[in-house]
Coordinates of C-alpha atoms and ligand atoms in Angstrom, one line a residue:
M1 CA 104.3 28.4 173.7
A2 CA 101.5 25.8 171.5
M3 CA 98.8 28.7 172.7
K4 CA 100.9 30.9 170.5
L5 CA 102.2 28.8 168.3
S6 CA 98.3 27.8 166.8
E7 CA 97.5 31.5 167.2
K8 CA 100.4 32.8 164.9
C9 CA 98.3 30.0 162.5
F10 CA 94.6 31.8 162.7
S11 CA 96.5 34.9 162.7
F12 CA 98.1 34.0 159.3
A13 CA 94.9 31.4 158.2
K14 CA 93.0 34.6 158.8
T15 CA 95.3 37.0 156.3
V16 CA 95.8 34.8 154.0
F17 CA 92.0 34.4 153.9
F18 CA 90.4 37.3 154.2
D19 CA 92.7 40.3 153.2
I20 CA 94.9 38.8 151.0
I21 CA 92.9 36.4 148.7
S22 CA 89.8 38.9 148.6
S23 CA 91.5 42.0 148.2
K24 CA 92.9 40.0 144.0
F25 CA 89.2 40.4 144.0
R26 CA 87.5 44.2 142.3
A27 CA 85.8 46.3 144.2
G28 CA 83.1 45.8 143.4
S29 CA 82.9 41.9 143.6
L30 CA 84.3 42.0 147.1
K31 CA 81.0 41.0 149.2
R32 CA 80.4 37.8 146.8
S33 CA 84.8 36.4 147.7
L34 CA 84.4 37.7 150.7
D35 CA 81.6 35.7 151.3
L36 CA 82.7 32.4 150.0
S37 CA 86.6 33.4 151.4
Y38 CA 84.7 32.9 155.2
V39 CA 82.9 29.2 153.6
I40 CA 85.8 27.7 152.4
F41 CA 87.7 28.9 155.7
E42 CA 85.2 26.9 158.2
K43 CA 85.0 24.0 155.9
I44 CA 88.6 23.8 156.6
A45 CA 89.1 25.2 160.5
Y46 CA 86.7 23.4 161.5
N47 CA 88.5 20.0 161.2
F48 CA 91.3 22.0 164.0
E49 CA 90.1 22.7 167.1
I50 CA 91.9 25.6 168.1
F51 CA 91.3 27.3 164.3
S52 CA 87.7 26.3 165.6
S53 CA 87.8 28.5 169.1
N54 CA 90.1 31.3 167.2
Y55 CA 87.2 31.8 164.3
I56 CA 85.1 31.6 167.2
N57 CA 86.6 34.1 169.2
M58 CA 87.0 36.6 166.2
Y59 CA 83.1 37.0 166.1
C60 CA 83.3 37.8 169.6
E61 CA 83.2 41.6 169.4
I62 CA 80.9 41.7 166.3
V63 CA 78.1 39.2 168.3
E64 CA 78.7 41.2 171.8
K65 CA 77.5 44.6 169.5
E66 CA 75.1 42.9 167.8
I67 CA 73.4 41.5 170.8
R68 CA 73.1 45.6 172.4
L69 CA 71.9 46.9 169.2
A70 CA 68.7 43.9 169.4
N71 CA 68.5 44.5 172.8
I72 CA 69.0 40.3 172.8
T73 CA 68.2 39.0 176.6
S74 CA 67.7 35.6 177.9
K75 CA 63.6 35.6 177.3
D76 CA 64.2 36.1 173.2
N77 CA 64.0 33.3 170.9
V78 CA 66.5 34.2 168.3
L79 CA 66.7 32.2 164.3
V80 CA 70.0 32.9 162.9
I81 CA 69.6 32.2 159.1
G82 CA 73.2 30.4 157.8
A83 CA 74.4 27.9 160.6
G84 CA 77.5 27.3 158.9
S85 CA 80.4 24.8 159.7
L86 CA 81.2 26.8 162.8
P87 CA 78.4 28.5 164.1
A88 CA 80.7 30.9 164.9
T89 CA 77.2 33.3 165.1
S90 CA 74.6 31.1 166.6
V91 CA 77.1 29.9 169.6
L92 CA 77.9 33.3 170.6
I93 CA 75.0 34.7 171.1
A94 CA 73.7 31.0 173.1
Q95 CA 76.9 31.3 175.2
K96 CA 76.6 35.7 176.3
S97 CA 73.1 36.6 176.1
G98 CA 71.1 33.3 176.7
A99 CA 69.0 32.9 174.3
S100 CA 67.3 30.0 173.0
V101 CA 68.8 30.0 169.6
V102 CA 67.6 27.3 166.4
S103 CA 70.2 27.9 163.4
I104 CA 68.8 26.5 160.0
D105 CA 71.5 25.9 156.7
V106 CA 70.2 25.3 154.0
D107 CA 73.8 22.5 153.5
K108 CA 73.5 19.4 155.8
A109 CA 77.1 19.0 155.7
A110 CA 77.3 22.0 157.3
I111 CA 74.7 21.6 159.9
N112 CA 76.1 17.5 160.7
K113 CA 79.6 19.6 161.3
A114 CA 78.0 22.1 163.4
N115 CA 75.8 19.6 165.4
V116 CA 79.3 18.3 166.8
L117 CA 80.8 21.4 167.8
I118 CA 77.9 22.0 169.7
K119 CA 77.8 18.8 171.5
R120 CA 81.6 19.6 172.2
L121 CA 80.5 23.1 173.8
D122 CA 77.3 21.1 175.7
L123 CA 75.1 23.6 173.9
S124 CA 72.8 21.1 173.1
D125 CA 70.6 22.7 175.4
K126 CA 70.3 26.5 173.7
L127 CA 71.4 26.0 170.5
K128 CA 69.1 23.5 167.8
L129 CA 70.7 23.2 164.5
V130 CA 68.4 22.8 162.0
H131 CA 68.8 21.5 157.5
A132 CA 66.8 23.9 156.9
D133 CA 66.3 26.5 153.7
G134 CA 65.5 29.8 155.1
R135 CA 63.2 30.7 152.6
Y136 CA 61.3 28.2 153.9
Y137 CA 61.2 29.0 158.1
D138 CA 58.3 29.7 159.8
F139 CA 59.5 33.2 161.4
E140 CA 56.4 33.7 163.2
K141 CA 57.6 32.5 166.8
F142 CA 60.7 33.6 166.6
D143 CA 61.9 38.0 168.7
V144 CA 64.8 37.8 166.5
I145 CA 67.1 36.7 163.2
F146 CA 69.7 36.8 162.5
V147 CA 70.7 36.6 158.4
L148 CA 74.3 36.5 157.6
Y149 CA 76.5 36.8 155.3
A150 CA 76.8 34.9 152.3
I151 CA 72.3 33.7 152.0
K152 CA 71.3 32.9 148.7
Q153 CA 68.1 33.9 147.8
L154 CA 68.3 37.2 149.9
D155 CA 65.2 39.2 148.4
E156 CA 63.0 36.2 148.9
I157 CA 63.4 35.4 152.5
F158 CA 63.2 39.3 153.1
E159 CA 60.0 39.7 151.6
K160 CA 58.8 36.3 153.5
I161 CA 60.9 38.1 157.0
S162 CA 58.6 41.2 156.3
K163 CA 55.4 40.1 155.8
K164 CA 55.4 36.8 158.5
I165 CA 57.2 38.5 161.3
K166 CA 55.9 39.7 164.8
T167 CA 55.4 44.2 164.7
D168 CA 58.2 43.9 167.4
T169 CA 60.7 41.2 165.6
R170 CA 63.9 42.3 165.6
V171 CA 65.8 41.0 162.4
I172 CA 70.0 41.8 162.3
Y173 CA 71.8 41.6 159.2
R174 CA 75.4 41.2 158.6
S175 CA 76.7 42.2 155.7
V176 CA 79.8 44.8 154.0
F177 CA 79.8 48.4 155.1
D178 CA 79.7 51.0 152.5
K179 CA 81.9 53.9 153.2
E180 CA 80.7 55.9 150.6
T181 CA 76.9 55.9 152.0
N182 CA 77.9 55.1 155.2
T183 CA 75.3 52.3 155.2
I184 CA 75.2 48.6 154.5
K185 CA 75.8 47.2 151.0
S186 CA 73.5 44.3 150.2
R187 CA 72.8 42.9 146.6
I188 CA 69.2 43.9 148.0
D189 CA 67.1 47.7 148.5
L190 CA 66.7 46.3 152.5
S191 CA 64.3 49.5 153.0
K192 CA 62.0 47.7 150.3
F193 CA 61.2 45.4 152.8
L194 CA 61.5 46.5 156.5
E195 CA 62.9 49.9 158.6
V196 CA 66.8 50.5 158.6
K197 CA 67.4 51.3 162.2
N198 CA 71.1 51.1 162.9
I199 CA 74.3 49.9 162.4
V200 CA 77.6 48.8 164.2
K201 CA 80.8 48.4 162.3
S202 CA 82.9 44.9 163.3
E203 CA 86.6 47.2 164.3
N204 CA 87.8 42.9 164.7
I205 CA 87.1 41.4 160.7
S206 CA 86.0 44.5 159.2
P207 CA 84.5 45.4 157.1
A208 CA 81.9 43.2 158.3
A209 CA 79.0 45.4 159.4
S210 CA 74.5 44.5 160.8
A211 CA 71.6 46.8 160.7
L212 CA 69.0 46.5 162.9
L213 CA 65.6 46.6 161.1
L214 CA 62.3 46.4 162.3
K215 CA 59.1 46.1 160.3
K216 CA 57.6 48.9 158.6
D217 CA 54.4 50.9 159.9
T218 CA 52.0 49.7 158.5
Ligands
SAM1 C1 76.2 32.6 156.7 S1 77.9 31.9 156.6 C2 78.1 30.9 158.1 C3 78.3 32.0 158.6 C4 79.3 32.2 160.5 N1 79.4 30.8 160.5 C5 78.5 32.4 161.5 O1 78.8 31.7 162.2 O2 78.9 34.4 161.7 C6 77.5 31.0 155.1 C7 76.1 29.7 155.4 O3 75.2 30.0 154.8 C8 73.9 29.0 154.9 N2 72.7 29.8 153.6 C9 73.2 30.7 152.1 N3 71.6 30.6 151.9 C10 70.7 29.5 153.1 C11 70.0 29.8 153.0 N4 68.9 30.5 151.5 N5 68.8 29.2 153.8 C12 69.5 28.6 155.0 N6 71.1 28.6 154.7 C13 71.7 29.2 153.3 C14 75.6 28.9 153.1 O4 75.1 27.3 153.3 C15 76.5 29.1 154.1 O5 76.8 27.2 154.6

């Protein structure tokens, strides 16, 4: 009974934040408004355990698709840029693939909150949270790099990624699906930096979609 009620509350909050608020913005600013909705939602939902677990569950479908897209296994070292206060993606990658995950965020308060959750989930061995800016992180030792939504200075980050990653590193970029062009919406021209290989769409958190990007042949 209590479970059903909390699920209903979460579903209501999700509708208010992601459907109603976001739809008030013009189509051109959809991506930015969605980015902001998620960051604010995480900061609030962090305080309520039942919201946190529903929030993490909401990401299951897209993360499972991303794991298959990038063929992530327990042997991989994964970097996630943009942990957030509720590091749902990082938690699910560690739990579902068994990979070792480092998740970074420029927001120190978000890292502190995320650390509490990781300890609660007993994931500290598999998932490390680091206060750092994606622009200055060392990409070389990672097999898979996730660049999530709401990441600032995207062009600088992709410029560095394209130069520093190993030839077989898989990069997953999560953003919004663009129905008109049948591809991923981005503030930057991704093909300038990496080769776009494939895309998966989320049904659960539509219009989210993720692209698999690989180093270009030189
Ligand atoms: C990417 S989302 C959070 C992802 C979500 N929690 C998940 O698990 O899918 C937003 C976070 O990215 C962080 N961020 C934005 N730009 C960044 C950058 N250049 N480097 C590191 N973190 C960044 C923000 O501080 C914010 O907390």
